[in-house]
Short mmCIF file of C-alpha atoms in Angstrom, two decimals:
data_model
loop_
_atom_site.label_atom_id
_atom_site.label_comp_id
_atom_site.label_asym_id
_atom_site.label_seq_id
_atom_site.Cartn_x
_atom_site.Cartn_y
_atom_site.Cartn_z
CA MET W 154 70.30 22.35 128.99
CA PRO W 155 73.60 24.34 128.76
CA ARG W 156 76.92 22.62 127.89
CA PHE W 157 80.41 24.14 127.75
CA ALA W 158 82.38 23.84 124.65
CA ASP W 159 85.58 24.07 126.63
CA PRO W 160 86.99 23.09 129.90
CA VAL W 161 85.99 25.61 132.56
CA VAL W 162 88.38 26.29 135.51
CA VAL W 163 86.50 25.66 138.65
CA ASN W 164 89.20 25.70 141.29
CA ASP W 165 92.73 27.28 140.49
CA ASN W 166 94.38 25.25 143.13
CA GLY W 167 93.60 21.73 143.85
CA ALA W 168 94.04 17.90 143.42
CA TRP W 169 92.60 14.72 144.77
CA CYS W 170 93.45 11.11 145.47
CA TRP W 171 91.29 8.31 144.19
CA PHE W 172 90.31 6.20 147.41
CA GLN W 173 87.53 8.67 148.48
CA ASP W 174 84.07 8.44 146.99
CA GLU W 175 82.10 10.57 145.89
CA ARG W 176 84.47 13.22 145.40
CA ALA W 177 82.06 15.06 143.31
CA LEU W 178 78.25 15.15 143.14
CA VAL W 179 75.53 16.91 141.13
CA ASP W 180 72.31 18.36 142.44
CA PRO W 181 69.88 18.10 139.46
CA ASP W 182 67.37 20.15 140.93
CA ALA W 183 69.66 23.12 141.70
CA GLN W 184 71.88 22.44 138.83
CA GLN W 185 74.84 22.57 141.06
CA LEU W 186 78.00 20.44 141.00
CA VAL W 187 80.31 20.17 144.18
CA VAL W 188 83.64 18.80 143.95
CA GLY W 189 86.25 18.62 146.70
CA SER W 190 90.00 19.01 146.50
CA ILE W 191 93.03 20.02 148.52
CA ALA W 192 94.99 23.27 147.79
CA ALA W 193 98.88 23.16 147.60
CA ALA W 194 101.58 25.71 148.48
CA GLU W 195 102.96 25.75 144.91
CA GLY W 196 99.46 26.95 143.62
CA PRO W 197 97.66 30.31 143.99
CA GLY W 198 97.47 31.46 147.49
CA GLY W 199 100.77 29.73 148.25
CA LYS W 200 101.52 28.75 151.95
CA ALA W 201 98.49 30.61 153.33
CA ARG W 202 96.18 28.39 151.31
CA SER W 203 98.12 25.15 151.66
CA GLY W 204 96.27 22.29 153.01
CA ASN W 205 92.96 23.96 152.59
CA VAL W 206 90.12 21.25 152.41
CA GLU W 207 88.01 22.93 149.71
CA LEU W 208 84.90 22.67 147.73
CA ALA W 209 84.14 24.14 144.41
CA VAL W 210 80.45 24.87 144.20
CA VAL W 211 79.60 25.07 140.30
CA ASP W 212 76.62 26.47 138.81
CA LEU W 213 76.02 24.38 135.82
CA ARG W 214 74.03 26.92 134.08
CA THR W 215 76.79 29.28 133.75
CA GLY W 216 80.02 27.37 134.73
CA SER W 217 80.70 29.87 137.68
CA SER W 218 82.11 28.62 140.83
CA GLU W 219 82.25 29.55 144.48
CA ILE W 220 85.26 28.12 146.69
CA VAL W 221 84.12 27.00 150.15
CA VAL W 222 86.90 26.16 152.59
CA LEU W 223 85.77 23.26 154.90
CA HIS W 224 89.04 23.33 157.06
CA GLU W 225 91.83 25.88 156.71
CA ARG W 226 95.49 24.66 156.40
CA PHE W 227 94.52 20.96 157.38
CA GLU W 228 97.32 19.03 155.71
CA THR W 229 98.95 19.45 152.37
CA ASP W 230 98.03 16.00 150.80
CA ASP W 231 95.69 14.94 148.24
CA HIS W 232 94.63 11.78 150.33
CA ASP W 233 92.59 14.23 152.70
CA VAL W 234 89.89 15.09 149.83
CA PRO W 235 86.40 14.83 151.35
CA ALA W 236 83.77 12.35 150.43
CA LEU W 237 80.57 13.85 149.80
CA TRP W 238 76.92 12.63 150.29
CA ARG W 239 73.55 14.24 149.57
CA ARG W 240 70.98 13.60 152.46
CA SER W 241 67.28 13.14 152.12
CA ASP W 242 66.59 16.48 153.75
CA GLY W 243 68.53 18.25 151.01
CA ARG W 244 71.68 18.94 153.35
CA TRP W 245 75.17 17.83 152.19
CA LEU W 246 77.56 15.76 154.15
CA ALA W 247 81.29 15.99 153.77
CA VAL W 248 83.79 13.61 155.55
CA TYR W 249 87.65 13.84 155.44
CA THR W 250 90.57 12.55 157.29
CA LYS W 251 94.48 13.14 157.29
CA HIS W 252 96.86 10.91 155.74
CA LYS W 253 97.43 8.41 158.64
CA SER W 254 98.87 11.33 160.66
CA ASP W 255 95.91 11.39 163.30
CA ASP W 256 92.99 9.15 164.25
CA LEU W 257 90.09 11.37 163.50
CA THR W 258 87.36 11.17 160.98
CA ARG W 259 85.89 14.53 160.65
CA TRP W 260 82.46 15.63 158.91
CA ARG W 261 80.55 18.74 158.46
CA ILE W 262 76.86 19.05 157.43
CA SER W 263 75.65 22.04 155.15
CA GLU W 264 72.41 24.05 155.52
CA PRO W 265 69.53 22.73 153.47
CA ASN W 266 70.07 22.83 149.83
CA ASP W 267 73.11 24.97 150.32
CA PRO W 268 76.60 23.64 149.84
CA THR W 269 78.07 27.06 150.56
CA ALA W 270 77.00 27.27 154.11
CA TRP W 271 78.13 24.55 156.69
CA GLY W 272 77.78 23.62 160.26
CA PRO W 273 80.59 23.01 162.72
CA GLU W 274 83.13 20.38 162.26
CA ARG W 275 82.65 17.28 164.32
CA SER W 276 84.93 14.11 164.65
CA PHE W 277 85.16 10.52 165.43
CA ASP W 278 88.32 9.33 167.25
CA TRP W 279 89.52 6.02 166.04
CA SER W 280 92.37 5.73 168.63
CA PRO W 281 90.63 3.19 170.88
CA HIS W 282 90.66 0.86 168.01
CA THR W 283 93.72 1.85 165.97
CA GLY W 284 95.94 2.22 169.12
CA GLY W 285 96.92 5.82 167.73
CA ARG W 286 98.27 4.59 164.33
CA GLY W 287 96.34 6.67 162.11
CA VAL W 288 93.26 6.65 159.82
CA THR W 289 93.07 7.49 156.05
CA TYR W 290 90.35 7.89 153.34
CA SER W 291 86.55 8.23 153.58
CA ASN W 292 83.93 6.55 151.33
CA LEU W 293 80.36 7.09 151.85
CA ARG W 294 78.23 4.23 150.78
CA ALA W 295 74.66 3.37 151.63
CA MET W 296 73.36 -0.35 152.22
CA GLY W 297 70.21 -1.58 153.91
CA GLY W 298 69.05 1.75 154.95
CA ARG W 299 72.28 2.70 156.76
CA LEU W 300 75.11 4.96 155.65
CA TYR W 301 78.54 3.39 155.99
CA CYS W 302 81.97 5.21 155.79
CA PHE W 303 84.74 2.88 154.90
CA ALA W 304 88.46 3.90 155.84
CA ARG W 305 91.68 2.47 155.98
CA ALA W 306 92.14 2.18 159.96
CA VAL W 307 92.88 -0.59 162.33
CA ASN W 308 96.03 -2.45 161.36
CA ASP W 309 95.87 -0.42 158.16
CA ASP W 310 93.00 -2.84 157.06
CA GLN W 311 89.75 -1.85 155.57
CA CYS W 312 87.25 -0.71 158.35
CA ALA W 313 83.95 1.12 158.69
CA LEU W 314 81.93 3.67 160.58
CA VAL W 315 78.17 3.40 160.38
CA SER W 316 75.45 6.02 160.80
CA ASP W 317 71.58 5.59 161.11
CA ASP W 318 70.88 9.32 160.92
CA GLU W 319 72.40 10.26 157.64
CA GLY W 320 75.78 11.29 159.14
CA GLU W 321 74.58 13.14 162.18
CA THR W 322 76.29 10.61 164.23
CA TRP W 323 78.82 7.83 163.72
CA ALA W 324 79.70 4.52 165.50
CA TYR W 325 82.47 1.97 164.80
CA ALA W 326 81.14 -0.90 162.85
CA GLY W 327 84.24 -3.08 162.54
CA LYS W 328 86.95 -4.51 160.34
CA LEU W 329 86.18 -5.80 156.83
CA PHE W 330 89.28 -7.59 156.12
CA THR W 331 92.33 -8.74 158.26
CA ARG W 332 95.74 -9.28 156.75
CA PRO W 333 99.31 -9.53 158.30
CA LYS W 334 100.94 -6.24 157.04
CA VAL W 335 103.43 -6.27 154.40
CA GLY W 336 105.39 -2.92 153.86
CA TYR W 337 103.40 0.25 154.23
CA VAL W 338 99.76 -0.81 154.57
CA ASN W 339 97.08 -3.48 153.54
CA GLY W 340 94.61 -3.64 150.76
CA TYR W 341 93.42 -0.65 148.62
CA THR W 342 89.51 -0.93 148.18
CA ARG W 343 87.15 0.79 146.00
CA TYR W 344 83.40 0.62 146.67
CA ALA W 345 80.12 0.80 144.61
CA ALA W 346 76.45 0.44 146.00
CA ALA W 347 73.24 -0.57 144.32
CA GLY W 348 70.30 -1.22 146.49
CA ASP W 349 70.97 -3.56 149.34
CA ARG W 350 74.31 -4.75 147.69
CA LEU W 351 77.62 -2.88 148.23
CA HIS W 352 80.23 -4.12 145.71
CA LEU W 353 83.97 -3.67 146.21
CA VAL W 354 87.38 -4.60 144.55
CA THR W 355 90.44 -4.70 146.50
CA THR W 356 94.24 -5.52 146.51
CA ASP W 357 96.38 -7.42 148.91
CA HIS W 358 98.65 -4.56 149.99
CA HIS W 359 100.47 -1.57 148.27
CA PRO W 360 101.81 -2.49 144.89
CA ARG W 361 105.13 -1.15 145.65
CA ASP W 362 105.57 -3.82 148.39
CA PHE W 363 103.51 -6.76 147.03
CA ASP W 364 102.62 -8.41 143.76
CA ASN W 365 98.99 -7.66 144.32
CA SER W 366 96.01 -9.46 142.57
CA ILE W 367 92.67 -7.91 142.41
CA TYR W 368 89.65 -9.56 144.28
CA HIS W 369 85.93 -8.80 144.12
CA GLY W 370 83.13 -9.49 146.60
CA TYR W 371 80.01 -7.77 147.81
CA LEU W 372 78.22 -7.03 151.22
CA GLN W 373 74.46 -8.01 151.45
CA ASP W 374 72.42 -8.78 154.45
CA GLY W 375 75.27 -8.63 156.73
CA ALA W 376 77.54 -10.93 155.09
CA LEU W 377 80.50 -10.81 152.62
CA HIS W 378 80.04 -12.73 149.59
CA ARG W 379 82.17 -14.00 146.71
CA SER W 380 81.31 -12.86 142.97
CA ASP W 381 79.18 -16.22 142.74
CA GLY W 382 77.16 -15.45 145.74
CA THR W 383 79.10 -18.00 148.09
CA VAL W 384 79.64 -16.58 151.51
CA LEU W 385 83.10 -15.74 152.83
CA ASP W 386 82.12 -14.14 155.98
CA PRO W 387 78.63 -14.66 157.24
CA GLN W 388 78.98 -11.96 159.86
CA ALA W 389 80.97 -9.10 157.99
CA LEU W 390 82.29 -6.22 160.25
CA ASP W 391 81.68 -8.42 163.27
CA GLY W 392 84.62 -9.94 165.21
CA GLU W 393 87.49 -11.46 163.29
CA ALA W 394 87.56 -10.32 159.62
CA PRO W 395 88.84 -12.74 156.92
CA SER W 396 91.60 -12.24 154.36
CA GLN W 397 90.62 -10.70 151.07
CA GLU W 398 92.48 -13.55 149.42
CA GLY W 399 89.26 -15.55 149.98
CA LEU W 400 87.31 -13.34 147.56
CA THR W 401 87.00 -14.03 143.87
CA THR W 402 90.03 -13.27 141.87
CA VAL W 403 89.51 -10.85 139.23
CA LEU W 404 92.89 -10.00 137.80
CA GLU W 405 95.75 -12.27 138.94
CA ALA W 406 99.38 -11.24 139.39
CA GLY W 407 101.45 -13.12 137.02
CA SER W 408 98.87 -13.91 134.39
CA ARG W 409 99.71 -13.24 130.78
CA TRP W 410 98.00 -10.71 128.34
CA GLY W 411 99.05 -10.57 124.78
CA GLY W 412 102.03 -12.77 125.87
CA VAL W 413 103.07 -10.27 128.29
CA ARG W 414 103.26 -10.91 132.15
CA ILE W 415 101.51 -8.50 134.38
CA SER W 416 102.04 -7.80 138.05
CA HIS W 417 101.53 -5.54 140.94
CA CYS W 418 97.92 -4.72 140.31
CA TRP W 419 96.00 -1.73 141.68
CA THR W 420 92.42 -0.77 141.92
CA THR W 421 91.34 2.33 139.87
CA ASP W 422 87.47 2.63 139.64
CA ILE W 423 84.31 0.62 140.12
CA ARG W 424 80.74 1.27 139.20
CA THR W 425 77.59 -0.92 139.24
CA THR W 426 75.52 -1.46 136.13
CA ALA W 427 71.73 -1.05 135.58
CA ASN W 428 71.21 -4.74 135.18
CA GLY W 429 72.92 -5.88 138.56
CA GLY W 430 76.35 -6.30 137.24
CA VAL W 431 79.65 -4.51 137.98
CA ALA W 432 82.54 -2.53 135.95
CA ALA W 433 85.80 -1.88 137.19
CA ILE W 434 88.93 -0.30 135.89
CA LEU W 435 92.25 -1.82 137.11
CA THR W 436 96.09 -1.16 136.82
CA ALA W 437 99.10 -3.35 136.51
CA ARG W 438 102.77 -3.26 135.53
CA ALA W 439 103.54 -4.92 132.14
CA GLY W 440 106.77 -6.85 131.36
CA GLU W 441 108.73 -9.91 132.30
CA ASP W 442 111.13 -8.49 134.72
CA GLU W 443 110.44 -7.30 138.22
CA LEU W 444 111.07 -3.78 138.88
CA VAL W 445 113.64 -3.08 141.55
CA LEU W 446 111.73 -1.29 144.17
CA ASP W 447 114.43 1.30 144.90
CA ARG W 448 111.88 4.30 144.56
CA LYS W 449 114.12 6.03 142.10
CA ARG W 450 112.38 5.38 138.92
CA ALA W 451 108.66 4.60 137.89
CA ALA W 452 107.35 1.49 136.24
CA PRO W 453 108.17 1.91 132.64
CA ASP W 454 104.99 0.17 131.31
CA LEU W 455 101.67 0.33 133.19
CA ARG W 456 98.40 -0.80 131.68
CA PHE W 457 94.61 -0.29 132.33
CA PHE W 458 92.45 -3.35 132.27
CA TYR W 459 88.52 -3.14 132.09
CA ALA W 460 86.67 -5.80 134.11
CA ARG W 461 83.00 -6.47 133.77
CA MET W 462 80.93 -8.93 135.90
CA SER W 463 77.58 -10.15 134.72
CA PRO W 464 74.63 -10.16 137.27
CA GLY W 465 75.23 -14.01 137.66
CA GLY W 466 78.88 -13.28 139.03
CA GLU W 467 80.98 -14.25 135.87
CA TRP W 468 83.79 -11.90 135.07
CA THR W 469 85.20 -10.95 131.66
CA VAL W 470 88.54 -9.01 131.69
CA ASN W 471 90.21 -7.18 128.72
CA GLU W 472 93.18 -4.96 128.45
CA LEU W 473 91.85 -1.53 128.00
CA ALA W 474 94.83 0.78 127.12
CA LYS W 475 98.42 1.59 127.99
CA ALA W 476 98.86 4.15 130.58
CA GLY W 477 102.59 4.92 129.98
CA PRO W 478 105.09 4.91 132.58
CA GLY W 479 104.56 5.85 136.29
CA LEU W 480 103.59 9.29 137.13
CA MET W 481 106.48 10.00 139.53
CA PRO W 482 109.64 8.14 140.49
CA HIS W 483 108.82 7.55 144.16
CA GLU W 484 105.26 6.16 143.53
CA GLU W 485 106.17 3.83 140.55
CA ASP W 486 102.60 2.57 140.13
CA TYR W 487 100.73 5.95 140.04
CA THR W 488 99.09 6.41 136.63
CA GLY W 489 97.01 9.40 135.39
CA LEU W 490 94.05 7.09 136.26
CA ALA W 491 90.83 6.45 134.59
CA ALA W 492 86.97 6.79 135.39
CA ILE W 493 83.76 4.97 134.40
CA ASP W 494 80.72 6.86 133.63
CA PRO W 495 78.45 6.18 136.63
CA TYR W 496 75.40 5.81 134.36
CA ASP W 497 76.95 4.00 131.38
CA ALA W 498 79.41 1.40 132.10
CA GLY W 499 80.54 1.18 128.41
CA SER W 500 81.83 4.76 128.58
CA VAL W 501 85.29 5.39 130.17
CA TYR W 502 87.80 8.27 130.44
CA ILE W 503 91.43 7.62 130.81
CA SER W 504 94.57 9.83 131.41
CA THR W 505 97.60 8.33 129.38
CA LEU W 506 100.88 9.26 127.87
CA VAL W 507 100.02 6.63 125.19
CA ASP W 508 97.52 7.56 122.43
CA PRO W 509 95.08 4.43 122.48
CA ARG W 510 94.32 4.92 118.72
CA ASP W 511 97.75 4.40 117.32
CA GLY W 512 100.37 3.93 120.28
CA ALA W 513 102.03 7.16 119.78
CA VAL W 514 103.83 8.45 123.03
CA LEU W 515 102.49 12.01 123.98
CA PRO W 516 104.42 14.87 125.48
CA HIS W 517 102.01 15.23 128.18
CA ARG W 518 99.18 12.91 129.81
CA GLU W 519 95.94 13.64 127.71
CA ILE W 520 92.21 12.46 128.56
CA PHE W 521 90.67 10.17 126.00
CA HIS W 522 87.04 8.90 125.85
CA GLY W 523 86.38 5.29 125.23
CA ARG W 524 83.29 3.63 124.05
CA ALA W 525 83.04 -0.05 124.37
CA ALA W 526 82.01 -2.78 121.88
CA ALA W 527 81.95 -6.61 122.65
CA ALA W 528 81.70 -6.49 126.36
CA GLY W 529 84.79 -4.32 126.71
CA ARG W 530 86.96 -6.16 124.28
CA PHE W 531 87.19 -3.45 121.69
CA TRP W 532 87.25 0.29 122.21
CA ALA W 533 86.63 3.21 119.98
CA TRP W 534 88.58 6.37 121.27
CA THR W 535 88.07 10.04 120.94
CA PRO W 536 90.57 12.74 122.51
CA VAL W 537 89.02 15.02 125.15
CA THR W 538 92.12 17.07 125.28
CA GLU W 539 95.02 17.45 122.73
CA HIS W 540 98.34 19.20 122.57
CA SER W 541 98.34 20.11 126.14
CA GLU W 542 101.29 21.91 127.63
CA VAL W 543 100.83 20.12 130.95
CA ASP W 544 99.58 16.85 132.30
CA ASN W 545 95.77 16.28 132.50
CA LEU W 546 95.12 13.83 135.58
CA ARG W 547 92.68 11.79 137.47
CA PRO W 548 89.41 12.16 135.74
CA ILE W 549 86.12 11.94 137.38
CA VAL W 550 82.41 11.62 136.05
CA ALA W 551 80.31 13.23 138.72
CA PRO W 552 77.14 11.32 139.60
CA GLY W 553 73.73 12.72 140.47
CA ASP W 554 72.17 13.60 137.16
CA PRO W 555 71.59 10.80 134.84
CA SER W 556 70.98 13.35 131.92
CA ARG W 557 74.37 14.81 131.89
CA ALA W 558 78.05 13.62 132.17
CA PRO W 559 80.16 16.23 133.93
CA LEU W 560 83.70 15.34 133.26
CA LEU W 561 86.27 16.88 136.01
CA TRP W 562 89.97 16.55 136.13
CA PHE W 563 93.04 18.54 137.30
CA ARG W 564 95.72 19.77 134.91
CA GLY W 565 99.35 20.94 135.68
CA SER W 566 102.37 19.54 137.33
CA MET W 567 102.45 16.88 140.00
CA THR W 568 105.68 15.62 141.70
CA ALA W 569 104.12 14.15 144.87
CA SER W 570 100.82 13.78 146.68
CA GLN W 571 101.88 16.68 148.69
CA HIS W 572 103.44 18.87 145.94
CA TYR W 573 101.45 19.83 142.85
CA ARG W 574 100.44 23.06 140.89
CA CYS W 575 97.24 22.00 139.40
CA GLU W 576 93.89 23.62 138.46
CA VAL W 577 90.52 21.81 138.73
CA VAL W 578 88.57 21.84 135.48
CA LEU W 579 85.02 20.79 134.37
CA LEU W 580 83.76 19.74 130.96
CA ASP W 581 80.05 19.34 131.10
CA LEU W 582 79.48 16.91 128.40
CA PRO W 583 76.19 15.66 126.73
CA ARG W 584 75.63 12.20 127.57
CA VAL W 585 76.09 9.74 124.46
CA THR W 586 74.90 6.24 124.77
CA GLY W 587 75.01 3.09 122.70
#
């Protein structure tokens, strides 16, 4: 099976946020990869292309790609990137929203086995539930024979739409959590499904506004459970929703690691494991002093943590690596991010300014591959990128084909979620296990 020795540019103008999934998927039969992104005015195409919701459809046999525009000049914001789903009839589903600037979840469905040809855009209006206060994010996950789309909506809490026809139509399912708002919004949640269980990790609020801890739970048989299987909400998404504080705490704000206090935790990635467990990557600030949240400087020391849950619900958490300072001053908790291989939880990719092998500070954020030993306590690191002239940001390992590990990221300069000059690249890696 062909592999590319060097990264291949698959879209010359694009970036993504990290609270939508899946942002990239592989069709193993067609040997195609599809990855969504949002174009910006600073990149090729300029203002005429800015805000395009785009898909790069990549031929994994050659590395060539075709750019498909789902919605022209939608909104220049990386939060608008589509979530993707492959239906049982061979059609692709793409779902996307604006960044809290209207109340519509939009979707399009492709022709059978052809992610370059799409039907008309349709939409679900949240305003009867949100009161016109906006919706953000799309996360497509299946559970119990139904397809769910999780979004930040009512009261800026996590909510869901549900479809019983693989995305042809959607209905409001309800709220997953309820919290009094602090600052900008409520919890930031990542989702991973396995069979009839849907796992999640979540925060209290935005880390700039609140000293977050990280919580875990899972949905099964209509109930929201803690990690140990006890039930927090017997009728999840029905009526009044509980606070996420009632779930299992995975990483606690104020806890100490190597003698250093951590705070303002945030969710980064989550995947299920073959034996029924869960792996997650989380971030946190490290240091004794509370950062003054004046939005003029980034957090100086951010850390990645690796959390692993056994099938029985017990968590093991270890510090993974230093992420360096925040990516931008007005988003003091942004990092280059990290990704877990969806078919190998002991394989991770991080974007960092600090070489995890020796602690050297790097001129630009580079991608490193980590291989775990001893349940994530020890890691062997290999550089994926080196001596870069720009930052390498927000890696993804695209699921869909267990025989390959397609690594995607974007590289360039990023000064805000709405301003970047970045290109999307793919490195089609051989899968190395054990």
